[in-house]
PDB file of C-alpha atoms in Angstrom:
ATOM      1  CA  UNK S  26      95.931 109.842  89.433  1.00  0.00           C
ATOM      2  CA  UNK S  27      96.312 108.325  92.498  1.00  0.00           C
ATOM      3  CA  UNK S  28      93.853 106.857  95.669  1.00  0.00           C
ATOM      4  CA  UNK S  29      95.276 108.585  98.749  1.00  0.00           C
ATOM      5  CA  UNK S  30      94.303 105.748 100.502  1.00  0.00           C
ATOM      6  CA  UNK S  31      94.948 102.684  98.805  1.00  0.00           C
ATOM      7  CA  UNK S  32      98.518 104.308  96.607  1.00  0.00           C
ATOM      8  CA  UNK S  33      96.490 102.232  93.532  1.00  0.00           C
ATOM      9  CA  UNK S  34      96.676 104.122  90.325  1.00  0.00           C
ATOM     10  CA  UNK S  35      93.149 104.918  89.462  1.00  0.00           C
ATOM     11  CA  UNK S  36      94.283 106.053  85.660  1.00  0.00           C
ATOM     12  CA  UNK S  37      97.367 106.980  84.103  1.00  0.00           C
ATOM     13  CA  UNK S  38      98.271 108.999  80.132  1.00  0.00           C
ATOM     14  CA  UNK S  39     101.660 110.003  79.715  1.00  0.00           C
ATOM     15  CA  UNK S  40     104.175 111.804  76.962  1.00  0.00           C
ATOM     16  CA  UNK S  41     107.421 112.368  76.276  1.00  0.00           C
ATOM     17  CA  UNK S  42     107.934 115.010  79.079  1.00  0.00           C
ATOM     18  CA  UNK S  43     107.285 118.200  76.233  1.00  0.00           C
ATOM     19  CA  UNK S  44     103.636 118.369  76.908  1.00  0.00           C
ATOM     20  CA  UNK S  45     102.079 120.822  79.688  1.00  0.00           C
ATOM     21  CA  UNK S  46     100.428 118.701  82.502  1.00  0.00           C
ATOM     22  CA  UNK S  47      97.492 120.243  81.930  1.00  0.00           C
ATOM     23  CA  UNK S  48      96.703 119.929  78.271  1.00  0.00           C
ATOM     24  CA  UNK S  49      97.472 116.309  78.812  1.00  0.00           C
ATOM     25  CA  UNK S  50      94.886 115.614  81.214  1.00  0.00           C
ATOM     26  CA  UNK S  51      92.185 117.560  78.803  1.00  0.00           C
ATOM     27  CA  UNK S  52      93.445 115.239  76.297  1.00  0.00           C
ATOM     28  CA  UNK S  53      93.315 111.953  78.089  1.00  0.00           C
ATOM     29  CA  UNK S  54      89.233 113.157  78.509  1.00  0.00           C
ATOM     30  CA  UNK S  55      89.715 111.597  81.922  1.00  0.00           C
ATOM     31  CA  UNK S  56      86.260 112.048  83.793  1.00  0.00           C
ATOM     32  CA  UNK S  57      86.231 112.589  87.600  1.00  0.00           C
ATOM     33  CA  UNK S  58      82.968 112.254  90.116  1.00  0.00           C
ATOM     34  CA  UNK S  59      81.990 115.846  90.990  1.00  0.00           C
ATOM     35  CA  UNK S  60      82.073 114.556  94.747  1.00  0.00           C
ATOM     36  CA  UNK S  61      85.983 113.528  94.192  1.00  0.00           C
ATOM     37  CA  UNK S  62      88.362 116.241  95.483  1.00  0.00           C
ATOM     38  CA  UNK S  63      91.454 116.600  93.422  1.00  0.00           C
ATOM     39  CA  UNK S  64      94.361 117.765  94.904  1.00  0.00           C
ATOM     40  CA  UNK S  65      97.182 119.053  91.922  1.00  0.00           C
ATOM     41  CA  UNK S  66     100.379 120.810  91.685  1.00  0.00           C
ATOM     42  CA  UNK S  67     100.785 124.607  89.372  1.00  0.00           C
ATOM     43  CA  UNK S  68     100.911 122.686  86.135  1.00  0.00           C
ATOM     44  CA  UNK S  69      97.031 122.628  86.413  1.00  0.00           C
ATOM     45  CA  UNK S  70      95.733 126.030  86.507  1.00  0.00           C
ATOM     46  CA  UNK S  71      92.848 125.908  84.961  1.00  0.00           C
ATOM     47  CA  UNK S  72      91.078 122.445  86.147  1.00  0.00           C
ATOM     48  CA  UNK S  73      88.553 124.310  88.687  1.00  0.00           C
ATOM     49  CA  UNK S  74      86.958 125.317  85.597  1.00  0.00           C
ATOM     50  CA  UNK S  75      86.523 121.735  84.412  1.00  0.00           C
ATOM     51  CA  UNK S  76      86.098 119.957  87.722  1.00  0.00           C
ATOM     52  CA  UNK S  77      84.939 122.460  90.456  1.00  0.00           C
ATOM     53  CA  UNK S  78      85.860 120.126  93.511  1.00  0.00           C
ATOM     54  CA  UNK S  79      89.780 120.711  93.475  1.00  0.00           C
ATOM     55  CA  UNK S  80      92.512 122.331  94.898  1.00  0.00           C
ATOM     56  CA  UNK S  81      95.447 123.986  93.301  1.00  0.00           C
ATOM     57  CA  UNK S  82      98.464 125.638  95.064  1.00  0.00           C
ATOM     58  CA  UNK S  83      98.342 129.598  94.886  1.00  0.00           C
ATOM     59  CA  UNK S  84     101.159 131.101  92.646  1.00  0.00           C
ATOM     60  CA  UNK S  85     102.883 134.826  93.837  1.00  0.00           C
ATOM     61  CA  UNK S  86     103.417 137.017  91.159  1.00  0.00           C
ATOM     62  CA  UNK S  87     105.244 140.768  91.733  1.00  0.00           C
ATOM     63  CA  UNK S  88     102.536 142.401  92.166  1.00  0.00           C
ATOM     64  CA  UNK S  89     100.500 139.784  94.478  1.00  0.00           C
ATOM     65  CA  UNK S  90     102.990 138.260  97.005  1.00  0.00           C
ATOM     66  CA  UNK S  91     101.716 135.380  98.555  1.00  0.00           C
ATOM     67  CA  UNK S  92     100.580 136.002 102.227  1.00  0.00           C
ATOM     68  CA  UNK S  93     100.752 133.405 105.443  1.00  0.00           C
ATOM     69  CA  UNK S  94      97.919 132.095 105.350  1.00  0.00           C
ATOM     70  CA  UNK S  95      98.188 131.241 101.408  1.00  0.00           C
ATOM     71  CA  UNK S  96     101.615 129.837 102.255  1.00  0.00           C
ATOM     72  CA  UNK S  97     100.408 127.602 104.756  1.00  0.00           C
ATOM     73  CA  UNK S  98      97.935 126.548 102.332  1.00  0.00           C
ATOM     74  CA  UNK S  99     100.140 125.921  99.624  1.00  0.00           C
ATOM     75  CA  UNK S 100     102.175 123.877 102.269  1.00  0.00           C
ATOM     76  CA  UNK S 101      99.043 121.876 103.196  1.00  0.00           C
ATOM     77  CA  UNK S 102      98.585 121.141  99.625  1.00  0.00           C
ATOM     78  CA  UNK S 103     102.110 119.800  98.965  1.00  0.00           C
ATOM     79  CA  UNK S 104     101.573 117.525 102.115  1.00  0.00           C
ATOM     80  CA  UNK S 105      98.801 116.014 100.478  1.00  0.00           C
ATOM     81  CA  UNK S 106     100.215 115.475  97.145  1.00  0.00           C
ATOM     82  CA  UNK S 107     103.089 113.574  98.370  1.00  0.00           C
ATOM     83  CA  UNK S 108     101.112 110.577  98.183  1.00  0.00           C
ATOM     84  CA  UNK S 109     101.322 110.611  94.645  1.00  0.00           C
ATOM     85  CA  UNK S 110     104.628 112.101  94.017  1.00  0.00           C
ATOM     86  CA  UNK S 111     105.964 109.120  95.641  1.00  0.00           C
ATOM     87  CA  UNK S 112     103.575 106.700  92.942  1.00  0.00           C
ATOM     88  CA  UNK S 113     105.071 108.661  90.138  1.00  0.00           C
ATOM     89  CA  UNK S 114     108.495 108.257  91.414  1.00  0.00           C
ATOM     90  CA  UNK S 115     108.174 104.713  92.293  1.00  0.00           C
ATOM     91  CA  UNK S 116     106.922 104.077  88.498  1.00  0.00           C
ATOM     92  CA  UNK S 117     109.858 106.136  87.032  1.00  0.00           C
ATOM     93  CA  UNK S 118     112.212 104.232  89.334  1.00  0.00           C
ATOM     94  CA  UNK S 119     111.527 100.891  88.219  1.00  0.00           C
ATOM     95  CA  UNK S 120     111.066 102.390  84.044  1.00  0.00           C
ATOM     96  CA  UNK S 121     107.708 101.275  84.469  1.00  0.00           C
ATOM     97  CA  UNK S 122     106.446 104.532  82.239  1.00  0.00           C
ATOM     98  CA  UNK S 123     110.242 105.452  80.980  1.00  0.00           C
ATOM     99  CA  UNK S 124     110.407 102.981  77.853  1.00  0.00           C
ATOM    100  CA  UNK S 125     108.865 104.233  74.584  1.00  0.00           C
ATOM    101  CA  UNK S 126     108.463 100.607  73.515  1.00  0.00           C
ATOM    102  CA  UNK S 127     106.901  98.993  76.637  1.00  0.00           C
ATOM    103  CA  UNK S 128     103.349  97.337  76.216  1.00  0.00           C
ATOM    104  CA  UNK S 129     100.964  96.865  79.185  1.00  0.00           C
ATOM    105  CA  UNK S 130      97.697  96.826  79.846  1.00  0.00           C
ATOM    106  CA  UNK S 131      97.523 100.108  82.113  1.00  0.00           C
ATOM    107  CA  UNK S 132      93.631  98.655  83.634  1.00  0.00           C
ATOM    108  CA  UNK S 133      95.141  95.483  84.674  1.00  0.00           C
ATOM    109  CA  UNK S 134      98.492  95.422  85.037  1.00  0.00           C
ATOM    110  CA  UNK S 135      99.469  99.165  86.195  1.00  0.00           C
ATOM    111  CA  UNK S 136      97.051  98.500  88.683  1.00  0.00           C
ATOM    112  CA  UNK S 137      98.511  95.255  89.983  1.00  0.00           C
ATOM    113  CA  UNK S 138     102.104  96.434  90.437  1.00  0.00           C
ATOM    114  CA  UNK S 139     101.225  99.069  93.505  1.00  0.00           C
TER     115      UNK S 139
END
């Protein structure tokens, strides 16, 4: 997770890449003010039922085609999420989450690199 407004990472849990985005967050038991809005990508489909105040991209299926106005949703969504995507690739770039072996303190030091 990241603050929009500041690019600090509020909290971090990662995996090996084989574990669904979602089930990782449940697992990290990572609690979030009801007042905080929380802007995610598809991988989350289910979080509105755990934390009512967020946002989620619409998926089309064959049946239910996504219309304009969900499209230029989904578009406003991504806009706001690029925030973070940029975090994330900034700590992949530097292998700042990418070795196994590393040891930080994630509440200090993750903190102080952005």
């Amino acid at each position: 997770m990241v603050d929009k407004k500041t690019r600090q990472v509020i909290c971090t849990d990662f995996s090996n890449g084989k574990k669904h985005d979602f089930r990782l967050f449940k697992k990290s038991k990572i609690l979030i003010h009801p007042k905080v809005k929380v802007i995610t990508d598809t991988g989350y489909q289910g979080i509105q039922k755990i934390h009512n105040n967020s946002e989620l991209p619409k998926k089309k299926s064959k049946k239910n085609p996504l219309t304009k106005n969900d499209k230029k949703n989904n578009h406003r969504l991504a806009g706001a999420r690029v925030v973070n995507e940029n975090v994330i690739g900034m700590l992949k770039r530097f292998k700042i989450i990418a070795d196994k072996n590393i040891e930080i303190d994630v509440k200090d030091s993750l903190l102080d690199l952005i």
